[in-house]
Short mmCIF file of N, CA and C in Angstrom, two decimals:
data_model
loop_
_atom_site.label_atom_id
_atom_site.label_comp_id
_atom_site.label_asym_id
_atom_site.label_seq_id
_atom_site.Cartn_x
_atom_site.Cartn_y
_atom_site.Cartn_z
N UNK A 1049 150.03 175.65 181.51
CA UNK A 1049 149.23 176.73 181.00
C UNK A 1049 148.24 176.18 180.01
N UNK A 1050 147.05 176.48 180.02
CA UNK A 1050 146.23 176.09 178.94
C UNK A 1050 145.53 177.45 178.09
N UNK A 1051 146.26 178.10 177.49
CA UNK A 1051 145.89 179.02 176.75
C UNK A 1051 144.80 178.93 175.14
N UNK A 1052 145.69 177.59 174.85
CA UNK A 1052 144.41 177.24 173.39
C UNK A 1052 143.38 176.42 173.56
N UNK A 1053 142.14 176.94 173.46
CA UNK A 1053 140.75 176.19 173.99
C UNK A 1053 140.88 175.42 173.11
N UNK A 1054 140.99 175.22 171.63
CA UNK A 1054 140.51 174.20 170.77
C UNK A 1054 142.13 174.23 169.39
N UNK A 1055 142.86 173.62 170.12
CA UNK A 1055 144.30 173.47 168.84
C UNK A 1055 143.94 172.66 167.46
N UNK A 1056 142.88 171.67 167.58
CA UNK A 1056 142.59 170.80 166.48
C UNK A 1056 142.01 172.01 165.10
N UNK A 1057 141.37 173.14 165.74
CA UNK A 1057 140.75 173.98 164.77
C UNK A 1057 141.39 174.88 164.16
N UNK A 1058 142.43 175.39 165.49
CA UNK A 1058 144.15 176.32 164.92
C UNK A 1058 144.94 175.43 163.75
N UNK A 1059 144.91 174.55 163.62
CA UNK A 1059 145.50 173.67 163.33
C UNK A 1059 145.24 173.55 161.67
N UNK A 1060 143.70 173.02 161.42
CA UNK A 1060 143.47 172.35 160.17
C UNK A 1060 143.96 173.60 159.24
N UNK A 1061 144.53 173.14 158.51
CA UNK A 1061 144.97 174.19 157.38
C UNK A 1061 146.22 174.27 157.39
N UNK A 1062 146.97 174.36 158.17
CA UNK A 1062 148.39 174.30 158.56
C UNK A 1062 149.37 174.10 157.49
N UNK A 1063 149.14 173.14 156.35
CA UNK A 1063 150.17 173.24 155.28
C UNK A 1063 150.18 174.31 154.58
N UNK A 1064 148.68 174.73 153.84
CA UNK A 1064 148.72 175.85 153.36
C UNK A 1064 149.56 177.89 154.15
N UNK A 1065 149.39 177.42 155.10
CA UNK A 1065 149.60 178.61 155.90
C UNK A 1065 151.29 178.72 156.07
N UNK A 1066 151.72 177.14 156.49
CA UNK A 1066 153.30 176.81 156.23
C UNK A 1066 153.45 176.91 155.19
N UNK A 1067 153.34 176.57 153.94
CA UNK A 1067 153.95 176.61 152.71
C UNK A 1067 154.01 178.32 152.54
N UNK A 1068 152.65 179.05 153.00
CA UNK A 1068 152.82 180.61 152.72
C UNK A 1068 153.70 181.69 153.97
N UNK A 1069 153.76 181.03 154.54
CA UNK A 1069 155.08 181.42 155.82
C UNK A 1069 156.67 181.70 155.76
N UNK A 1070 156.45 180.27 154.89
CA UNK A 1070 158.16 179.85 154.08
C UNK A 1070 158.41 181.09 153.52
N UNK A 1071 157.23 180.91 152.28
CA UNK A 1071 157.53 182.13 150.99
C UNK A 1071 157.66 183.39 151.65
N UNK A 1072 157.10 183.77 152.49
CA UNK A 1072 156.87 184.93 153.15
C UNK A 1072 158.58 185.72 153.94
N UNK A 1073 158.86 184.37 154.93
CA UNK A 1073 160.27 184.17 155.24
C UNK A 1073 161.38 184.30 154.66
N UNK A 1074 161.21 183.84 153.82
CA UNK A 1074 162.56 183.91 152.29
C UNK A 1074 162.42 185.51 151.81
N UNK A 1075 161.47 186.51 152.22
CA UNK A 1075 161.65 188.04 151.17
C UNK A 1075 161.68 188.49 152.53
N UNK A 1076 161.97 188.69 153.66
CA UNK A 1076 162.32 189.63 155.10
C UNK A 1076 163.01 188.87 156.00
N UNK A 1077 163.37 189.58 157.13
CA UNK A 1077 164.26 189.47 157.88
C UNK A 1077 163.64 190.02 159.33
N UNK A 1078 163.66 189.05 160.35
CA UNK A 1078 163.17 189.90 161.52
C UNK A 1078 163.99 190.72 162.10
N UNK A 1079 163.58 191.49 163.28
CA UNK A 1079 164.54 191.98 164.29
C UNK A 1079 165.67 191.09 164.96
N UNK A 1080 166.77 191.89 165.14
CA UNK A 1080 167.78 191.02 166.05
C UNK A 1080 167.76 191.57 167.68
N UNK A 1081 168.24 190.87 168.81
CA UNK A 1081 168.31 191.92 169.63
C UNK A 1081 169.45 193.07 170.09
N UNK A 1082 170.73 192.48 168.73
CA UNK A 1082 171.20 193.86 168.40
C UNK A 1082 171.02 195.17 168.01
N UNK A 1083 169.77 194.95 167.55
CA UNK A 1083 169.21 196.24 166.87
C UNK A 1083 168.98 197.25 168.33
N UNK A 1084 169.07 196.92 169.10
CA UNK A 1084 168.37 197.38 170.51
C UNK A 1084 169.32 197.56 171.53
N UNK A 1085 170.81 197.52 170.95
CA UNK A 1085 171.74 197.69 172.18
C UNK A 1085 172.35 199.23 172.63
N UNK A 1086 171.69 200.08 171.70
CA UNK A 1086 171.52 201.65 172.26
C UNK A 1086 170.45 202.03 173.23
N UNK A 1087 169.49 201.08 172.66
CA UNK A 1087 168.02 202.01 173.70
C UNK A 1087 168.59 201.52 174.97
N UNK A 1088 168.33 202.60 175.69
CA UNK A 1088 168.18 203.14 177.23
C UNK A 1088 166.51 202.75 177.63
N UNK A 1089 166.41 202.54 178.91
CA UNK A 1089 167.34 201.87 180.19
C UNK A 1089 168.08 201.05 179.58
N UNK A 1090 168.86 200.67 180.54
CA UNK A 1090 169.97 199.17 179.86
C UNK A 1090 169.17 198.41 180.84
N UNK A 1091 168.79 196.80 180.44
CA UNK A 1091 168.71 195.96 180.71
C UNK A 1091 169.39 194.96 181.67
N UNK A 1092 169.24 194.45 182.60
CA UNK A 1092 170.15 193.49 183.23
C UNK A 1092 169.42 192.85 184.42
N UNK A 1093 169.03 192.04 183.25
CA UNK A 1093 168.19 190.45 183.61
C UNK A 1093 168.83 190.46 185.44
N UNK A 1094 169.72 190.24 185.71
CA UNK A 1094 169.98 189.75 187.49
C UNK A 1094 168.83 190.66 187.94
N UNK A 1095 168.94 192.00 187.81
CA UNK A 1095 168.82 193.14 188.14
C UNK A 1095 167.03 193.22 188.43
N UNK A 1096 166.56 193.16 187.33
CA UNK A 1096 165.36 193.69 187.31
C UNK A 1096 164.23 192.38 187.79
N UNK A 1097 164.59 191.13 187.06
CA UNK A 1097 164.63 189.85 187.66
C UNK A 1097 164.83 189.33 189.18
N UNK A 1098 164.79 190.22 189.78
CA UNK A 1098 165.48 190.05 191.76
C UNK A 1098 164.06 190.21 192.71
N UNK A 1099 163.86 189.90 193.02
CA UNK A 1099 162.40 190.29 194.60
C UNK A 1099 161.13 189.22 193.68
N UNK A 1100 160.39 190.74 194.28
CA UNK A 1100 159.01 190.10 193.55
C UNK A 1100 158.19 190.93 192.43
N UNK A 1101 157.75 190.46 191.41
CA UNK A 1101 157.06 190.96 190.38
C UNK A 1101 155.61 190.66 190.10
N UNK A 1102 154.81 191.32 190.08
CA UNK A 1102 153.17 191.35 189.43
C UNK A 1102 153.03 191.36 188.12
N UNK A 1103 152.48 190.54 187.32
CA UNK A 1103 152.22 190.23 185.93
C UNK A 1103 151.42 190.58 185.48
N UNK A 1104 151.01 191.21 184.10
CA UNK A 1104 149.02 191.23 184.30
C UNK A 1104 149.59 190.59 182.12
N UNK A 1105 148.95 189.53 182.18
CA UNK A 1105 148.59 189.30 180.82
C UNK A 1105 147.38 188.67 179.64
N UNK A 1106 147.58 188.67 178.61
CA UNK A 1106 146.50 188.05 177.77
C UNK A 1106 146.93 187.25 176.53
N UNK A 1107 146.21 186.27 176.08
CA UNK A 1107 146.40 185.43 175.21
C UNK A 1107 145.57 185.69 174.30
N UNK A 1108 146.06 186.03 172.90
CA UNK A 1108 145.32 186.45 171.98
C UNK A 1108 145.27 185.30 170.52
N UNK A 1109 144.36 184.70 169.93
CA UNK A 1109 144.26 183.93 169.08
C UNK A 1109 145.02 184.51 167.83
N UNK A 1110 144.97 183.81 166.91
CA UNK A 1110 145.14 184.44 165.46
C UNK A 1110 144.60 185.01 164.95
N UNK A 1111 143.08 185.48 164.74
CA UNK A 1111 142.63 186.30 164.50
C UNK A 1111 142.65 187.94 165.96
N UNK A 1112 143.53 187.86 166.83
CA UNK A 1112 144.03 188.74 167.84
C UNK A 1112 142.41 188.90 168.69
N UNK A 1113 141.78 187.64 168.58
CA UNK A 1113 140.55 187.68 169.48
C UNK A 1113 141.25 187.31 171.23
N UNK A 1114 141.25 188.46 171.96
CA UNK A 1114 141.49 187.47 173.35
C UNK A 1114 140.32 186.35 173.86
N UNK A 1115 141.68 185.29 174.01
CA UNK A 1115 141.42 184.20 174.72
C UNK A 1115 140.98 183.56 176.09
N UNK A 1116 142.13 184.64 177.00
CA UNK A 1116 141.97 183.95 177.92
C UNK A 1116 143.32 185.31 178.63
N UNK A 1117 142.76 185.55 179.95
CA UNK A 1117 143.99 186.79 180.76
C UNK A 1117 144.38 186.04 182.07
N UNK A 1118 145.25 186.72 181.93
CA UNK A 1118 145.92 185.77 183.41
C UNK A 1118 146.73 186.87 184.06
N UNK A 1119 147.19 186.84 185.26
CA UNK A 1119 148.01 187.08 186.17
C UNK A 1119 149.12 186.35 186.70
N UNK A 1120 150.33 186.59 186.86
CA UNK A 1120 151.35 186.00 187.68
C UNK A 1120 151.77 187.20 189.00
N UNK A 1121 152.15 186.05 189.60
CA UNK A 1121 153.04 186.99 190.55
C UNK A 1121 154.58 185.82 190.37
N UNK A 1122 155.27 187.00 190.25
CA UNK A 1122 156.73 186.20 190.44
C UNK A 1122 157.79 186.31 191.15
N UNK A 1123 158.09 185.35 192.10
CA UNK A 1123 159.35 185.29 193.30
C UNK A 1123 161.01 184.92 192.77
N UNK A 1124 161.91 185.86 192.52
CA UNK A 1124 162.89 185.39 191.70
C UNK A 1124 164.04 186.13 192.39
N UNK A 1125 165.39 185.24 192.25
CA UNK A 1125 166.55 185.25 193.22
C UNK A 1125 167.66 184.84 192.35
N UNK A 1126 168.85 185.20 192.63
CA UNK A 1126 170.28 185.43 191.79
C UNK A 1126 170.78 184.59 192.79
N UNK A 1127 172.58 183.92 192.41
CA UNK A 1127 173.18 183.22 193.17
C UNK A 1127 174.37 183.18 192.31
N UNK A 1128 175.45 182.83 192.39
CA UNK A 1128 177.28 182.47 192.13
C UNK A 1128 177.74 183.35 192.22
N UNK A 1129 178.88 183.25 191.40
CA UNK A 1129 179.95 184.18 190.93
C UNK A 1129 179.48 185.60 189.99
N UNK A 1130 180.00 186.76 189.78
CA UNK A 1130 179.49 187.63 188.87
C UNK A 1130 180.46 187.08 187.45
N UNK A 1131 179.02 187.34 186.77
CA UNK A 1131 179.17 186.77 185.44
C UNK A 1131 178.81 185.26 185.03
N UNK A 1132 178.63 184.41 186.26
CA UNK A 1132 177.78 183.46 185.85
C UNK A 1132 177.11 183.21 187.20
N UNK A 1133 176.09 183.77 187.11
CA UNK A 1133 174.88 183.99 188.18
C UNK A 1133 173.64 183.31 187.68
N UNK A 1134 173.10 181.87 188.47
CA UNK A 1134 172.24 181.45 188.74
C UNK A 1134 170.92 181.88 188.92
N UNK A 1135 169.75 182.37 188.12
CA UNK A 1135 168.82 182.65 188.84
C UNK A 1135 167.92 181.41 188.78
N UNK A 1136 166.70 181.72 189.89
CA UNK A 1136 165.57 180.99 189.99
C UNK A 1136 164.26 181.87 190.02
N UNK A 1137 163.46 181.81 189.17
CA UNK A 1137 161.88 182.53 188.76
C UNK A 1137 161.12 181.54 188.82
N UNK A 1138 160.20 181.88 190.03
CA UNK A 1138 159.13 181.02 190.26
C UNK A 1138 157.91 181.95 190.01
N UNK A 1139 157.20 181.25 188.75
CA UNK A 1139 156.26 182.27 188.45
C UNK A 1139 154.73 181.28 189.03
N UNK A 1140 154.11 182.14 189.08
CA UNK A 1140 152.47 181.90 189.89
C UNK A 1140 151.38 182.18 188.85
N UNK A 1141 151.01 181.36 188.43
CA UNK A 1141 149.75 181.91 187.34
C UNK A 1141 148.32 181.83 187.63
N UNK A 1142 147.27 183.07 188.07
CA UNK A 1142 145.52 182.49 187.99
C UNK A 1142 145.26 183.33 186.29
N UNK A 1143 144.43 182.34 186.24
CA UNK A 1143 144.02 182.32 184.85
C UNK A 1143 142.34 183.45 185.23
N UNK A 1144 141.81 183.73 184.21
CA UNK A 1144 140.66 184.30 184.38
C UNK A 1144 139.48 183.40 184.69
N UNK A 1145 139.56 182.29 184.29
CA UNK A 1145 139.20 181.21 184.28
C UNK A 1145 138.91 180.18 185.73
N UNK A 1146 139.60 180.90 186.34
CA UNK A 1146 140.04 180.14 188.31
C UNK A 1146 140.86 179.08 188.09
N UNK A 1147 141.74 179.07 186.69
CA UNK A 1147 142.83 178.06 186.86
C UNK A 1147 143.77 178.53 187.42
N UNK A 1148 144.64 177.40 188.08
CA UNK A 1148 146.33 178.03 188.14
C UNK A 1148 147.33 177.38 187.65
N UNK A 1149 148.66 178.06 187.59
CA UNK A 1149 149.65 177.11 186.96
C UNK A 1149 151.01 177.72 187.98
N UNK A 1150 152.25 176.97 187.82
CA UNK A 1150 152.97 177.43 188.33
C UNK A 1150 153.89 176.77 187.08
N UNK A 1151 155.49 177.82 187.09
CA UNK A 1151 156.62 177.61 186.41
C UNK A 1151 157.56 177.87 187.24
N UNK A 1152 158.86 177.04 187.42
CA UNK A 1152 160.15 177.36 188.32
C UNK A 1152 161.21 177.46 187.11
N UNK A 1153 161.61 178.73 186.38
CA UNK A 1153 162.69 178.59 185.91
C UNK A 1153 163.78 178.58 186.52
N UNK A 1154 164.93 178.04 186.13
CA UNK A 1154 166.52 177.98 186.59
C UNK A 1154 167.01 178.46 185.42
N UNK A 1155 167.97 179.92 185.46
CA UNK A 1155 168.31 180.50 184.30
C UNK A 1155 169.78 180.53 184.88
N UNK A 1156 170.75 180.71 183.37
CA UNK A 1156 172.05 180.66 184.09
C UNK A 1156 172.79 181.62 182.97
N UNK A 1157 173.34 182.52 183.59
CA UNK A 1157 173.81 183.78 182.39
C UNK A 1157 175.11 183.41 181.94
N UNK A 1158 175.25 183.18 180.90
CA UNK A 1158 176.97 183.08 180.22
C UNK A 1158 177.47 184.35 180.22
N UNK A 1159 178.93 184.34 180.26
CA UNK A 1159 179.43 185.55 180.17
C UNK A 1159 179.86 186.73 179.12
N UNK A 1160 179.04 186.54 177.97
CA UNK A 1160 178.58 187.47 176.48
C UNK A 1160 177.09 187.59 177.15
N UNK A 1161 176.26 187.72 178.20
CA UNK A 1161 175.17 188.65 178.21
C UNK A 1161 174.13 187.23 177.72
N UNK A 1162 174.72 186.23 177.23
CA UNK A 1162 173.50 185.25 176.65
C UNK A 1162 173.03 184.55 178.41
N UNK A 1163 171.96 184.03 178.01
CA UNK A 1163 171.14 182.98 178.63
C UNK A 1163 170.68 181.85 178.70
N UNK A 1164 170.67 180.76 179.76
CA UNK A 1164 170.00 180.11 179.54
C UNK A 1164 168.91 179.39 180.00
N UNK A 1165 168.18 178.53 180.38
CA UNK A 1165 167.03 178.19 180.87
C UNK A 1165 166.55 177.24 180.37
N UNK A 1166 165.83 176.33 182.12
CA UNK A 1166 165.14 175.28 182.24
C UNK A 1166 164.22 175.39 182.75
N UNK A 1167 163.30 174.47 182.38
CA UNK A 1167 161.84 174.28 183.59
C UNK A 1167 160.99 173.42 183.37
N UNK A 1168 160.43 172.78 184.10
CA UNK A 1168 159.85 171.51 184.18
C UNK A 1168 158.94 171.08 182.56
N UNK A 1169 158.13 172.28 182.30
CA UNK A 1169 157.20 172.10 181.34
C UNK A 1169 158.23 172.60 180.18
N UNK A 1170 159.22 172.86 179.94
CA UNK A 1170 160.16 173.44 178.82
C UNK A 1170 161.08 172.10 178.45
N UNK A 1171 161.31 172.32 177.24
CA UNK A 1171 161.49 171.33 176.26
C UNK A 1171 163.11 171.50 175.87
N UNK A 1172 163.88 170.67 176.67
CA UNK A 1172 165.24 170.92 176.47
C UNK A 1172 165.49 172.46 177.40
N UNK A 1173 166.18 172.85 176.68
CA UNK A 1173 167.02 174.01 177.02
C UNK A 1173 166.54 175.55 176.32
N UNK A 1174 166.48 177.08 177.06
CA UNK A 1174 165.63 177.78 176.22
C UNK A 1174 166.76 178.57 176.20
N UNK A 1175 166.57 179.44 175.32
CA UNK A 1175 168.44 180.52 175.07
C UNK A 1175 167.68 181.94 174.89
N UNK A 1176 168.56 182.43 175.25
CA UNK A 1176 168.23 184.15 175.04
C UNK A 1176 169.42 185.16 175.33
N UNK A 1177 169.11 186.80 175.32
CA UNK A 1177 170.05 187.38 175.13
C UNK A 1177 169.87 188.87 175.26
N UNK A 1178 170.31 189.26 176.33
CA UNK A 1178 169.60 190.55 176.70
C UNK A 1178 171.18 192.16 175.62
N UNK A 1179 170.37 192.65 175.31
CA UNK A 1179 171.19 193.80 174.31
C UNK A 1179 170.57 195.10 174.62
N UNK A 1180 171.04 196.21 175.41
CA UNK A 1180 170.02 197.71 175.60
C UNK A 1180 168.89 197.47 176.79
N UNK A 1181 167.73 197.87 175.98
CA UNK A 1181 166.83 197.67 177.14
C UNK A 1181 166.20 196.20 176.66
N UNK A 1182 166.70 195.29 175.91
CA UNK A 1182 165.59 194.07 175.09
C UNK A 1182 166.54 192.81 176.04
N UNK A 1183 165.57 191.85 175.60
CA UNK A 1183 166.09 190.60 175.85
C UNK A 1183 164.90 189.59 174.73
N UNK A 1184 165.72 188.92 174.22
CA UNK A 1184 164.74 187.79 173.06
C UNK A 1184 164.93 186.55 173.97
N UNK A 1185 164.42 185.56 174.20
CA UNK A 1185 164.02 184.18 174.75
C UNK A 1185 163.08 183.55 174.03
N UNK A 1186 163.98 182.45 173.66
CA UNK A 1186 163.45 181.20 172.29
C UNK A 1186 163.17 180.19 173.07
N UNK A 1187 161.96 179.30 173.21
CA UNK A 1187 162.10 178.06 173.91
C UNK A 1187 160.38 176.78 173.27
N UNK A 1188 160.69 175.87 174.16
CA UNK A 1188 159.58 174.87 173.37
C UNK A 1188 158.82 174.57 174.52
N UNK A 1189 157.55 174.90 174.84
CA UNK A 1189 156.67 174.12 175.65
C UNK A 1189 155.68 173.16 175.57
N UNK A 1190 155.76 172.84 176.50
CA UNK A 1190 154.54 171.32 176.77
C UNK A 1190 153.89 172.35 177.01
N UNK A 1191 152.02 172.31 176.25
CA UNK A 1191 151.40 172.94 176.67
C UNK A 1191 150.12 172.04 176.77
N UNK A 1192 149.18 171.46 178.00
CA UNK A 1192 148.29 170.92 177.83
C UNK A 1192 147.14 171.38 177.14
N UNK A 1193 146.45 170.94 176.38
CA UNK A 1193 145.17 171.44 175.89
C UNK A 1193 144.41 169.89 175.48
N UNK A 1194 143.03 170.49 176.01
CA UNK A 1194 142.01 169.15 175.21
C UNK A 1194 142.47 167.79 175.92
N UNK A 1195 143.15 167.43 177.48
CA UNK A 1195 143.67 166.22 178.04
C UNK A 1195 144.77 165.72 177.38
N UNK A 1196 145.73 166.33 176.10
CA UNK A 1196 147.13 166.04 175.52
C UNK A 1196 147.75 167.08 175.54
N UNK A 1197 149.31 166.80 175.14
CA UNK A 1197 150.19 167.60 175.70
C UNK A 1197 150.88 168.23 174.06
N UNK A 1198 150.92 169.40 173.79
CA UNK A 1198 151.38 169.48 172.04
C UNK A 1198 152.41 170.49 172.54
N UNK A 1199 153.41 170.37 172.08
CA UNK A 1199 154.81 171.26 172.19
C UNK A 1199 154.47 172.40 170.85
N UNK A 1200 155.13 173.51 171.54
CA UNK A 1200 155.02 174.71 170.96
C UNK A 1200 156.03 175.60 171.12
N UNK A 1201 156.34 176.56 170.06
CA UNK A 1201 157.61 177.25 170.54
C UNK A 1201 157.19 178.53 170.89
N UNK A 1202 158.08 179.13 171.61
CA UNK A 1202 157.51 181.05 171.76
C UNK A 1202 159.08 181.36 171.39
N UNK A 1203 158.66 182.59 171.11
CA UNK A 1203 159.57 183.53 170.61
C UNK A 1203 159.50 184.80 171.56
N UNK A 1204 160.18 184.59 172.54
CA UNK A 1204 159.72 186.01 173.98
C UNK A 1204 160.66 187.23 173.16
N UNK A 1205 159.99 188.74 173.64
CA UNK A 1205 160.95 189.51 173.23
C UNK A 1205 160.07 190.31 174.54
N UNK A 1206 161.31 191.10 175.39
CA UNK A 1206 160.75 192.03 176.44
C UNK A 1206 161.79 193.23 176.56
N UNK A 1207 161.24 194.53 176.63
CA UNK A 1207 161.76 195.65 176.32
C UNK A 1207 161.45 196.13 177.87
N UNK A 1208 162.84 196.72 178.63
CA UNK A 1208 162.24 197.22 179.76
C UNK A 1208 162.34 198.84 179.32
N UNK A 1209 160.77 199.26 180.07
CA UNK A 1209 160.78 200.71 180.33
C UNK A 1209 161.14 201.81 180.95
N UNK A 1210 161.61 200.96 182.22
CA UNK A 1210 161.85 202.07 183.48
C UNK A 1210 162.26 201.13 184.41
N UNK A 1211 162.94 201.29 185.37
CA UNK A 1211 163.43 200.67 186.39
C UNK A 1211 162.19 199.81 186.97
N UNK A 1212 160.78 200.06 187.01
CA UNK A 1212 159.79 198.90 187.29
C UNK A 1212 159.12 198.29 186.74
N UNK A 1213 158.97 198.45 185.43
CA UNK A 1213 158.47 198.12 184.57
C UNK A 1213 158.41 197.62 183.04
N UNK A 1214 158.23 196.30 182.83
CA UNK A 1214 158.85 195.80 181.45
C UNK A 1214 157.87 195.64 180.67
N UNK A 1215 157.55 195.34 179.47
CA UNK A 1215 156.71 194.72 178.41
C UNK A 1215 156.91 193.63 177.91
N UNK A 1216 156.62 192.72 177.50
CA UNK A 1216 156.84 191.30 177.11
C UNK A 1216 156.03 191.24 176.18
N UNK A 1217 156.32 190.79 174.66
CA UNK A 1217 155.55 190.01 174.12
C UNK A 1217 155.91 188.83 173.33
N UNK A 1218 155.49 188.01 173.44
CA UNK A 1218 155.54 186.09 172.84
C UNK A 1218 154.97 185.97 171.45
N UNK A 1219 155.29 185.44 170.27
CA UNK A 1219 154.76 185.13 169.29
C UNK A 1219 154.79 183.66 169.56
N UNK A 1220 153.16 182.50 169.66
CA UNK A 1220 153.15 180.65 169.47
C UNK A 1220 152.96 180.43 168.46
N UNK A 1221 153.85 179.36 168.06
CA UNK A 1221 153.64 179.15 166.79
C UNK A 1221 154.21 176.81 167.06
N UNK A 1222 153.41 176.97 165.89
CA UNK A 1222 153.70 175.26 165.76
C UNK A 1222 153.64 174.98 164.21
N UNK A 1223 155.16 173.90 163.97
CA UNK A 1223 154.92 174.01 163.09
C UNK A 1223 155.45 175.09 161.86
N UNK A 1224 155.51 176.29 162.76
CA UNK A 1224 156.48 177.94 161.87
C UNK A 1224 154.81 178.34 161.34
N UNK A 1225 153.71 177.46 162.24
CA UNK A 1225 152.83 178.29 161.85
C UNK A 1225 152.12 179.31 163.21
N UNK A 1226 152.12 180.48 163.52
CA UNK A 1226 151.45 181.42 164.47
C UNK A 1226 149.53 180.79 164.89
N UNK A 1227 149.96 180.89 166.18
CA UNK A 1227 148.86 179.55 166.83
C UNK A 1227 148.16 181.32 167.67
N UNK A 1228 149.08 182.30 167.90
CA UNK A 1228 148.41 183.33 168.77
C UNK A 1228 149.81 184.29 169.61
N UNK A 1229 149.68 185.05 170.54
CA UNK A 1229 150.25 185.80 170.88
C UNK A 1229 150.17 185.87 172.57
N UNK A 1230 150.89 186.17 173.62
CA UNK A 1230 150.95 186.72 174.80
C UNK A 1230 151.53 188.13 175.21
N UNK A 1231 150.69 188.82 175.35
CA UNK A 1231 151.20 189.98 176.15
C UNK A 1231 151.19 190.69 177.21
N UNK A 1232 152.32 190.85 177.67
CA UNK A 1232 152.46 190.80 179.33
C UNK A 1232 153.05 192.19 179.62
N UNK A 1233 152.74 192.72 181.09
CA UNK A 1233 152.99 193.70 181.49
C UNK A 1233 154.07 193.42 182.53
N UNK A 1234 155.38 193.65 183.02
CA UNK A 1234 155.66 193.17 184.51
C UNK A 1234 155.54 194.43 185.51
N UNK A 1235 155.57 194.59 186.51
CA UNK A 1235 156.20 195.48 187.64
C UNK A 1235 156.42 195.32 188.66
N UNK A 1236 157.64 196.02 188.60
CA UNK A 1236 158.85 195.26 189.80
C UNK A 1236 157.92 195.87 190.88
N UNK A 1237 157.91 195.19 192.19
CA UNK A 1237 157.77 195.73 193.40
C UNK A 1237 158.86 196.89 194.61
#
């Protein structure tokens, strides 16, 4: 994915913004995705995660200027035992741009509802945890920009709405400093 046109410019300043992040961090507390294990629909990643899905999203800078919109379409399939079921999400990306990208996750559900996940451009191992209608997904990507490769983390949080339809949104950050945002629409087919 190449979402940041110019990281060297996101970038300069970065201590100041970390040092005021910290301070910021130390007086609040984010959301958990316990907070979310009443809301209805209930969630269940095999479930909604199964066939095929249409994406429609955008990448928004730090100042929430969009960047850059993209589309996926995604082909995704379950497999084992119940309760530790294998999936595979092969997502399809055109960029607005006439780029494309592709991602093959391999996710594998533990049996407390957690997650986990691999994929080629992902950095180690990504964890998550579906509670109600939410699921949070923490992970580190290789993301090319500018002909180098700079690892970045997202912070996924996706709330489903209705049996076809989810919301997704990503906070990037490098560093613990916010590089921009993704927000995504899905719907199931």
């Amino acid at each position: 994915m190449t979402f940041i046109p110019t990281p060297n410019r996101l970038l300069k300043g970065a201590l100041p913004a970390l040092l005021l992040s910290l301070t910021l961090l130390a007086g609040c507390a984010g959301p958990k995705v316990a907070d979310y294990a009443a809301e209805q629909p209930v969630l269940d990643m095999r479930q909604y995660f199964n066939g095929t899905l249409d994406a429609y999203g955008i990448f928004t800078d730090r100042s929430g200027k969009v960047v850059k919109r993209f589309t996926v379409v995604m082909t995704c399939s379950w497999s084992g035992p119940p309760g530790a079921e294998t999936g595979v999400l092969d997502e399809n990306f055109t960029y607005s741009d006439g780029t494309k990208d592709r991602r093959v996750w391999t996710l594998k559900r533990q049996p407390d509802g957690r997650y986990t996940g691999t994929a080629g451009d992902v950095v180690g191992e990504a964890a998550g945890q579906e509670k109600g209608n939410a699921f949070r997904w923490g992970y580190t990507l290789k993301l090319p920009v500018d002909g180098r490769i700079i690892e970045v983390q997202f912070d996924d949080w996706m709330y489903l709405m209705n049996d076809k339809v989810m919301l997704n949104k990503a906070k990037m950050s490098k560093f613990g400093v916010g590089l921009g945002e993704v927000t995504l629409s899905f719907v199931k087919r």
